[in-house]
PDB file of C-alpha atoms and ligand atoms in Angstrom:
ATOM      1  CA  MET A  28      44.684 171.571  70.445  1.00  0.00           C
ATOM      2  CA  ASN A  29      41.528 170.516  70.627  1.00  0.00           C
ATOM      3  CA  ILE A  30      40.838 170.989  75.160  1.00  0.00           C
ATOM      4  CA  PRO A  31      37.843 169.206  75.963  1.00  0.00           C
ATOM      5  CA  VAL A  32      35.670 172.282  76.448  1.00  0.00           C
ATOM      6  CA  ILE A  33      32.048 172.308  78.839  1.00  0.00           C
ATOM      7  CA  ALA A  34      30.827 175.921  78.549  1.00  0.00           C
ATOM      8  CA  ILE A  35      28.189 177.374  81.544  1.00  0.00           C
ATOM      9  CA  ASP A  36      26.652 180.810  81.464  1.00  0.00           C
ATOM     10  CA  GLY A  37      24.141 182.159  83.481  1.00  0.00           C
ATOM     11  CA  PRO A  38      22.920 185.232  85.606  1.00  0.00           C
ATOM     12  CA  SER A  39      24.260 185.251  89.364  1.00  0.00           C
ATOM     13  CA  ALA A  40      23.514 182.962  92.266  1.00  0.00           C
ATOM     14  CA  SER A  41      21.808 180.621  89.770  1.00  0.00           C
ATOM     15  CA  GLY A  42      23.982 178.026  91.583  1.00  0.00           C
ATOM     16  CA  LYS A  43      26.437 178.126  88.570  1.00  0.00           C
ATOM     17  CA  GLY A  44      29.653 178.140  90.868  1.00  0.00           C
ATOM     18  CA  THR A  45      28.528 175.891  92.858  1.00  0.00           C
ATOM     19  CA  VAL A  46      27.672 173.195  90.125  1.00  0.00           C
ATOM     20  CA  ALA A  47      30.885 173.584  87.940  1.00  0.00           C
ATOM     21  CA  GLN A  48      32.840 173.347  89.873  1.00  0.00           C
ATOM     22  CA  ARG A  49      31.953 169.601  91.449  1.00  0.00           C
ATOM     23  CA  VAL A  50      31.729 168.469  88.018  1.00  0.00           C
ATOM     24  CA  ALA A  51      34.704 170.171  87.510  1.00  0.00           C
ATOM     25  CA  ALA A  52      35.873 167.907  90.260  1.00  0.00           C
ATOM     26  CA  GLU A  53      34.435 164.816  89.834  1.00  0.00           C
ATOM     27  CA  LEU A  54      35.488 165.045  85.525  1.00  0.00           C
ATOM     28  CA  GLY A  55      39.408 166.732  87.113  1.00  0.00           C
ATOM     29  CA  PHE A  56      38.629 169.093  84.499  1.00  0.00           C
ATOM     30  CA  HIS A  57      40.776 172.783  85.194  1.00  0.00           C
ATOM     31  CA  TYR A  58      37.966 175.260  86.234  1.00  0.00           C
ATOM     32  CA  LEU A  59      37.897 178.896  85.488  1.00  0.00           C
ATOM     33  CA  ASP A  60      35.654 181.385  87.346  1.00  0.00           C
ATOM     34  CA  SER A  61      35.335 184.104  84.880  1.00  0.00           C
ATOM     35  CA  GLY A  62      33.102 186.252  86.713  1.00  0.00           C
ATOM     36  CA  ALA A  63      36.472 186.166  89.280  1.00  0.00           C
ATOM     37  CA  LEU A  64      38.136 187.756  86.609  1.00  0.00           C
ATOM     38  CA  TYR A  65      35.556 190.482  85.961  1.00  0.00           C
ATOM     39  CA  ARG A  66      35.581 190.941  90.106  1.00  0.00           C
ATOM     40  CA  LEU A  67      38.729 191.161  90.494  1.00  0.00           C
ATOM     41  CA  THR A  68      38.797 193.955  87.515  1.00  0.00           C
ATOM     42  CA  ALA A  69      36.357 195.714  89.850  1.00  0.00           C
ATOM     43  CA  LEU A  70      38.314 195.987  92.759  1.00  0.00           C
ATOM     44  CA  ALA A  71      41.711 196.326  91.105  1.00  0.00           C
ATOM     45  CA  ALA A  72      40.222 199.609  89.416  1.00  0.00           C
ATOM     46  CA  GLU A  73      39.156 200.772  92.550  1.00  0.00           C
ATOM     47  CA  LYS A  74      42.236 200.170  94.412  1.00  0.00           C
ATOM     48  CA  ALA A  75      44.062 202.213  91.314  1.00  0.00           C
ATOM     49  CA  GLY A  76      41.453 204.934  92.152  1.00  0.00           C
ATOM     50  CA  ALA A  77      40.079 204.047  88.482  1.00  0.00           C
ATOM     51  CA  GLY A  78      36.378 204.632  87.907  1.00  0.00           C
ATOM     52  CA  TRP A  79      34.118 202.166  87.068  1.00  0.00           C
ATOM     53  CA  ASP A  80      32.550 204.076  83.990  1.00  0.00           C
ATOM     54  CA  ASP A  81      36.652 204.857  83.111  1.00  0.00           C
ATOM     55  CA  GLU A  82      36.983 202.651  79.727  1.00  0.00           C
ATOM     56  CA  ALA A  83      40.770 202.795  79.491  1.00  0.00           C
ATOM     57  CA  ALA A  84      42.093 202.603  82.389  1.00  0.00           C
ATOM     58  CA  VAL A  85      39.989 199.860  83.596  1.00  0.00           C
ATOM     59  CA  ALA A  86      41.197 198.203  80.555  1.00  0.00           C
ATOM     60  CA  ARG A  87      44.210 198.872  81.348  1.00  0.00           C
ATOM     61  CA  VAL A  88      44.107 197.209  85.266  1.00  0.00           C
ATOM     62  CA  ALA A  89      42.230 194.079  83.780  1.00  0.00           C
ATOM     63  CA  ALA A  90      45.501 193.735  81.048  1.00  0.00           C
ATOM     64  CA  ALA A  91      47.943 194.043  83.857  1.00  0.00           C
ATOM     65  CA  LEU A  92      45.844 192.310  86.580  1.00  0.00           C
ATOM     66  CA  ASP A  93      48.471 189.796  88.417  1.00  0.00           C
ATOM     67  CA  VAL A  94      45.753 186.990  89.668  1.00  0.00           C
ATOM     68  CA  VAL A  95      46.913 183.877  91.415  1.00  0.00           C
ATOM     69  CA  PHE A  96      44.375 181.410  91.677  1.00  0.00           C
ATOM     70  CA  ASP A  97      45.257 178.627  93.919  1.00  0.00           C
ATOM     71  CA  GLY A  98      41.729 176.291  94.743  1.00  0.00           C
ATOM     72  CA  ASP A  99      39.741 178.776  96.758  1.00  0.00           C
ATOM     73  CA  VAL A 100      42.164 181.300  97.660  1.00  0.00           C
ATOM     74  CA  VAL A 101      42.386 184.231  94.869  1.00  0.00           C
ATOM     75  CA  LEU A 102      45.561 186.046  95.491  1.00  0.00           C
ATOM     76  CA  LEU A 103      45.739 190.346  93.927  1.00  0.00           C
ATOM     77  CA  ALA A 104      49.190 191.283  93.658  1.00  0.00           C
ATOM     78  CA  GLY A 105      50.098 189.092  96.239  1.00  0.00           C
ATOM     79  CA  GLU A 106      47.201 189.926  98.243  1.00  0.00           C
ATOM     80  CA  ASP A 107      44.517 187.202  99.756  1.00  0.00           C
ATOM     81  CA  VAL A 108      40.946 188.891  98.011  1.00  0.00           C
ATOM     82  CA  SER A 109      38.982 185.763  98.450  1.00  0.00           C
ATOM     83  CA  THR A 110      36.161 186.897 100.383  1.00  0.00           C
ATOM     84  CA  GLU A 111      36.540 190.159  99.500  1.00  0.00           C
ATOM     85  CA  ILE A 112      35.370 190.641  95.827  1.00  0.00           C
ATOM     86  CA  ARG A 113      32.764 188.146  96.532  1.00  0.00           C
ATOM     87  CA  SER A 114      31.125 190.843  98.420  1.00  0.00           C
ATOM     88  CA  GLU A 115      28.061 192.152  96.565  1.00  0.00           C
ATOM     89  CA  HIS A 116      29.233 195.784  96.301  1.00  0.00           C
ATOM     90  CA  ILE A 117      32.140 195.055  94.470  1.00  0.00           C
ATOM     91  CA  GLY A 118      29.136 192.065  92.168  1.00  0.00           C
ATOM     92  CA  VAL A 119      27.764 195.449  90.808  1.00  0.00           C
ATOM     93  CA  GLY A 120      31.495 197.211  89.756  1.00  0.00           C
ATOM     94  CA  ALA A 121      32.182 193.136  88.105  1.00  0.00           C
ATOM     95  CA  SER A 122      28.774 194.150  85.752  1.00  0.00           C
ATOM     96  CA  LYS A 123      29.344 197.641  85.520  1.00  0.00           C
ATOM     97  CA  VAL A 124      33.466 196.817  84.121  1.00  0.00           C
ATOM     98  CA  ALA A 125      32.277 193.742  81.928  1.00  0.00           C
ATOM     99  CA  ALA A 126      30.060 196.335  80.014  1.00  0.00           C
ATOM    100  CA  LEU A 127      32.998 197.194  78.463  1.00  0.00           C
ATOM    101  CA  PRO A 128      34.026 195.948  75.317  1.00  0.00           C
ATOM    102  CA  ALA A 129      37.885 197.065  75.694  1.00  0.00           C
ATOM    103  CA  VAL A 130      37.189 195.386  79.379  1.00  0.00           C
ATOM    104  CA  ARG A 131      35.974 192.263  78.194  1.00  0.00           C
ATOM    105  CA  SER A 132      39.573 192.388  75.401  1.00  0.00           C
ATOM    106  CA  ALA A 133      41.846 192.762  77.522  1.00  0.00           C
ATOM    107  CA  LEU A 134      40.352 189.346  79.089  1.00  0.00           C
ATOM    108  CA  LEU A 135      39.941 187.198  76.855  1.00  0.00           C
ATOM    109  CA  GLN A 136      43.048 185.500  75.898  1.00  0.00           C
ATOM    110  CA  ARG A 137      43.598 185.379  79.398  1.00  0.00           C
ATOM    111  CA  GLN A 138      40.227 183.652  79.861  1.00  0.00           C
ATOM    112  CA  ARG A 139      41.684 181.259  76.976  1.00  0.00           C
ATOM    113  CA  ASP A 140      44.266 179.909  77.436  1.00  0.00           C
ATOM    114  CA  PHE A 141      42.670 177.777  80.694  1.00  0.00           C
ATOM    115  CA  ALA A 142      41.884 175.553  78.835  1.00  0.00           C
ATOM    116  CA  ARG A 143      44.528 172.639  79.081  1.00  0.00           C
ATOM    117  CA  ALA A 144      44.000 169.105  79.012  1.00  0.00           C
ATOM    118  CA  PRO A 145      43.063 166.738  80.352  1.00  0.00           C
ATOM    119  CA  GLY A 146      39.844 169.617  79.914  1.00  0.00           C
ATOM    120  CA  LEU A 147      38.406 172.554  81.187  1.00  0.00           C
ATOM    121  CA  LEU A 148      34.963 174.092  82.714  1.00  0.00           C
ATOM    122  CA  GLY A 149      34.601 177.159  82.395  1.00  0.00           C
ATOM    123  CA  ASP A 150      32.038 179.896  84.037  1.00  0.00           C
ATOM    124  CA  GLY A 151      30.164 182.702  83.373  1.00  0.00           C
ATOM    125  CA  ARG A 152      28.281 184.604  80.717  1.00  0.00           C
ATOM    126  CA  ASP A 153      29.853 184.421  77.698  1.00  0.00           C
ATOM    127  CA  MET A 154      31.899 180.536  77.839  1.00  0.00           C
ATOM    128  CA  GLY A 155      29.603 178.981  75.216  1.00  0.00           C
ATOM    129  CA  GLU A 156      29.363 182.034  72.537  1.00  0.00           C
ATOM    130  CA  VAL A 157      32.931 184.118  72.898  1.00  0.00           C
ATOM    131  CA  ILE A 158      35.795 182.270  74.845  1.00  0.00           C
ATOM    132  CA  PHE A 159      34.644 178.495  74.111  1.00  0.00           C
ATOM    133  CA  PRO A 160      32.183 178.888  70.869  1.00  0.00           C
ATOM    134  CA  GLN A 161      33.909 175.097  70.312  1.00  0.00           C
ATOM    135  CA  ALA A 162      32.884 173.967  73.843  1.00  0.00           C
ATOM    136  CA  GLU A 163      31.602 170.340  72.326  1.00  0.00           C
ATOM    137  CA  LEU A 164      29.522 170.904  75.319  1.00  0.00           C
ATOM    138  CA  LYS A 165      27.111 174.100  76.326  1.00  0.00           C
ATOM    139  CA  VAL A 166      24.638 174.434  79.333  1.00  0.00           C
ATOM    140  CA  PHE A 167      22.733 177.810  80.168  1.00  0.00           C
ATOM    141  CA  LEU A 168      22.130 177.256  84.064  1.00  0.00           C
ATOM    142  CA  THR A 169      19.728 179.079  85.397  1.00  0.00           C
ATOM    143  CA  ALA A 170      16.178 179.244  88.339  1.00  0.00           C
ATOM    144  CA  THR A 171      13.697 182.258  88.654  1.00  0.00           C
ATOM    145  CA  PRO A 172      14.972 184.870  90.110  1.00  0.00           C
ATOM    146  CA  GLU A 173      12.574 184.716  93.009  1.00  0.00           C
ATOM    147  CA  ALA A 174      14.876 180.899  93.967  1.00  0.00           C
ATOM    148  CA  ARG A 175      18.193 183.612  92.970  1.00  0.00           C
ATOM    149  CA  ALA A 176      17.614 185.212  95.814  1.00  0.00           C
ATOM    150  CA  GLU A 177      16.656 183.810  98.181  1.00  0.00           C
ATOM    151  CA  ARG A 178      20.074 181.495  97.363  1.00  0.00           C
ATOM    152  CA  ARG A 179      21.840 184.877  97.481  1.00  0.00           C
ATOM    153  CA  TYR A 180      19.711 186.132 100.589  1.00  0.00           C
ATOM    154  CA  LYS A 181      20.700 182.481 102.676  1.00  0.00           C
ATOM    155  CA  GLN A 182      25.255 182.508 101.233  1.00  0.00           C
ATOM    156  CA  LEU A 183      24.895 186.316 103.223  1.00  0.00           C
ATOM    157  CA  ILE A 184      23.313 184.741 106.212  1.00  0.00           C
ATOM    158  CA  ALA A 185      25.904 181.967 106.182  1.00  0.00           C
ATOM    159  CA  ARG A 186      28.924 184.316 106.279  1.00  0.00           C
ATOM    160  CA  GLY A 187      27.829 185.901 108.975  1.00  0.00           C
ATOM    161  CA  GLU A 188      27.436 188.955 107.107  1.00  0.00           C
ATOM    162  CA  ALA A 189      24.425 191.394 106.680  1.00  0.00           C
ATOM    163  CA  ALA A 190      21.171 191.187 104.238  1.00  0.00           C
ATOM    164  CA  ASP A 191      17.746 192.546 102.447  1.00  0.00           C
ATOM    165  CA  LEU A 192      15.711 190.174 101.147  1.00  0.00           C
ATOM    166  CA  ALA A 193      14.501 193.000  98.806  1.00  0.00           C
ATOM    167  CA  ALA A 194      17.697 194.795  98.193  1.00  0.00           C
ATOM    168  CA  ILE A 195      19.542 191.149  96.735  1.00  0.00           C
ATOM    169  CA  THR A 196      16.473 190.924  94.739  1.00  0.00           C
ATOM    170  CA  ALA A 197      16.088 194.663  93.816  1.00  0.00           C
ATOM    171  CA  ASP A 198      20.518 194.415  93.371  1.00  0.00           C
ATOM    172  CA  LEU A 199      20.354 190.779  91.053  1.00  0.00           C
ATOM    173  CA  ALA A 200      17.589 192.722  89.078  1.00  0.00           C
ATOM    174  CA  ALA A 201      19.570 195.622  88.319  1.00  0.00           C
ATOM    175  CA  ARG A 202      22.128 193.359  87.626  1.00  0.00           C
ATOM    176  CA  ASP A 203      20.489 190.428  85.172  1.00  0.00           C
ATOM    177  CA  GLU A 204      19.189 193.719  83.050  1.00  0.00           C
ATOM    178  CA  ARG A 205      22.269 195.191  82.808  1.00  0.00           C
ATOM    179  CA  ASP A 206      23.905 191.630  81.752  1.00  0.00           C
ATOM    180  CA  ARG A 207      21.640 190.975  79.112  1.00  0.00           C
ATOM    181  CA  ASN A 208      21.237 194.467  77.714  1.00  0.00           C
ATOM    182  CA  ARG A 209      24.445 195.780  76.852  1.00  0.00           C
ATOM    183  CA  LEU A 210      26.242 195.152  73.065  1.00  0.00           C
ATOM    184  CA  VAL A 211      29.566 193.263  74.413  1.00  0.00           C
ATOM    185  CA  ALA A 212      28.227 189.386  74.999  1.00  0.00           C
ATOM    186  CA  PRO A 213      25.105 189.326  76.549  1.00  0.00           C
ATOM    187  CA  LEU A 214      23.625 187.260  78.770  1.00  0.00           C
ATOM    188  CA  ARG A 215      21.820 184.930  76.738  1.00  0.00           C
ATOM    189  CA  GLN A 216      20.704 181.004  75.967  1.00  0.00           C
ATOM    190  CA  LEU A 217      22.484 180.031  72.973  1.00  0.00           C
ATOM    191  CA  PRO A 218      20.431 178.157  70.371  1.00  0.00           C
ATOM    192  CA  ASP A 219      23.131 175.093  71.201  1.00  0.00           C
ATOM    193  CA  ALA A 220      22.532 174.675  75.082  1.00  0.00           C
ATOM    194  CA  LYS A 221      21.062 172.864  77.001  1.00  0.00           C
ATOM    195  CA  LEU A 222      18.343 174.611  79.323  1.00  0.00           C
ATOM    196  CA  LEU A 223      18.755 173.085  83.245  1.00  0.00           C
ATOM    197  CA  ASP A 224      16.092 175.362  85.519  1.00  0.00           C
ATOM    198  CA  THR A 225      17.585 174.346  89.022  1.00  0.00           C
ATOM    199  CA  THR A 226      14.712 176.351  91.048  1.00  0.00           C
ATOM    200  CA  ALA A 227      13.682 173.035  91.920  1.00  0.00           C
ATOM    201  CA  MET A 228      16.312 171.133  92.106  1.00  0.00           C
ATOM    202  CA  GLY A 229      19.181 170.381  94.769  1.00  0.00           C
ATOM    203  CA  ILE A 230      22.964 170.573  93.454  1.00  0.00           C
ATOM    204  CA  ASP A 231      23.892 166.443  93.246  1.00  0.00           C
ATOM    205  CA  GLU A 232      20.583 166.551  90.377  1.00  0.00           C
ATOM    206  CA  ALA A 233      21.982 169.467  88.522  1.00  0.00           C
ATOM    207  CA  VAL A 234      25.406 168.517  89.013  1.00  0.00           C
ATOM    208  CA  ALA A 235      24.857 164.293  87.765  1.00  0.00           C
ATOM    209  CA  THR A 236      22.383 165.795  84.843  1.00  0.00           C
ATOM    210  CA  ILE A 237      25.483 167.213  83.083  1.00  0.00           C
ATOM    211  CA  LEU A 238      27.659 164.715  83.712  1.00  0.00           C
ATOM    212  CA  ARG A 239      25.116 162.547  81.964  1.00  0.00           C
ATOM    213  CA  TRP A 240      25.118 165.802  79.096  1.00  0.00           C
ATOM    214  CA  TRP A 241      28.615 165.405  79.007  1.00  0.00           C
ATOM    215  CA  ARG A 242      28.701 161.282  78.990  1.00  0.00           C
ATOM    216  CA  GLU A 243      26.408 161.247  76.054  1.00  0.00           C
ATOM    217  CA  LYS A 244      28.657 163.551  74.460  1.00  0.00           C
TER     218      LYS A 244
HETATM  219  O1  C5P B  19      29.124 185.196  87.977  1.00  0.00           O
HETATM  220  P1  C5P B  19      29.238 186.554  88.305  1.00  0.00           P
HETATM  221  O2  C5P B  19      28.788 186.987  89.732  1.00  0.00           O
HETATM  222  O3  C5P B  19      30.853 185.896  90.191  1.00  0.00           O
HETATM  223  O4  C5P B  19      30.064 187.933  87.894  1.00  0.00           O
HETATM  224  C1  C5P B  19      30.102 188.523  87.737  1.00  0.00           C
HETATM  225  C2  C5P B  19      29.657 189.934  87.132  1.00  0.00           C
HETATM  226  O5  C5P B  19      30.445 189.879  86.163  1.00  0.00           O
HETATM  227  C3  C5P B  19      28.605 189.290  86.127  1.00  0.00           C
HETATM  228  O6  C5P B  19      27.120 190.089  86.606  1.00  0.00           O
HETATM  229  C4  C5P B  19      29.274 189.872  85.032  1.00  0.00           C
HETATM  230  O7  C5P B  19      27.981 191.129  84.849  1.00  0.00           O
HETATM  231  C5  C5P B  19      30.442 189.827  85.024  1.00  0.00           C
HETATM  232  N1  C5P B  19      30.626 188.326  84.219  1.00  0.00           N
HETATM  233  C6  C5P B  19      30.257 188.668  82.615  1.00  0.00           C
HETATM  234  N2  C5P B  19      31.085 188.149  81.948  1.00  0.00           N
HETATM  235  C7  C5P B  19      30.893 186.605  82.419  1.00  0.00           C
HETATM  236  C8  C5P B  19      31.588 186.358  83.902  1.00  0.00           C
HETATM  237  C9  C5P B  19      30.957 187.528  84.974  1.00  0.00           C
HETATM  238  O8  C5P B  19      30.296 189.771  82.326  1.00  0.00           O
HETATM  239  N3  C5P B  19      32.136 185.501  81.585  1.00  0.00           N
END
């Protein structure tokens, strides 16, 4: 079946998630937050006592993930973990388990299954390259490291969490480094992906740009 797919890839805190969800809603498409699957895997591994570097154990956890996505709510084995998976600690764990090839394989089909009529917007790092190489529109959404650190900082403060800009900047840099330099599905802009730099751009403009690209297809 030929389900229309839009693939949006890019680094953390680029505004990708917010923009992607809005575009999906505008088009009435399903939405895949693939980062959430890696975050859930990191959390489930931790709960199961499996180290984030134990490839075989984490891959087993990934293959057996009992997850329900219901709007903004994410249930892991029936427990609401929506807030827990967004912590910086789990973000770091996600980027560690995401570097393990067996974990990525274990999550491959689960991600492809999100492609259902009338269409899908996939958000992640390897949507356009590995999961949906057939995607009609591929977008590489990014912003400067400074802008991204600032956004993450404001997000944490707004949530009432403690935040330290220098620590966030260092953390993002380390995660970028892991995502770009890993052997499997490294983060990079594909030759057939359109670049959307949101450093000096609001969410509305980023959403409108992607919708225009989609209409032009
Ligand atoms: O996008 P988010 O920050 O939630 O992703 C958490 C981590 O999961 C990323 O740092 C990245 O290492 C990993 N990830 C990935 N491939 C994806 C989505 C996320 O490797 N498609």
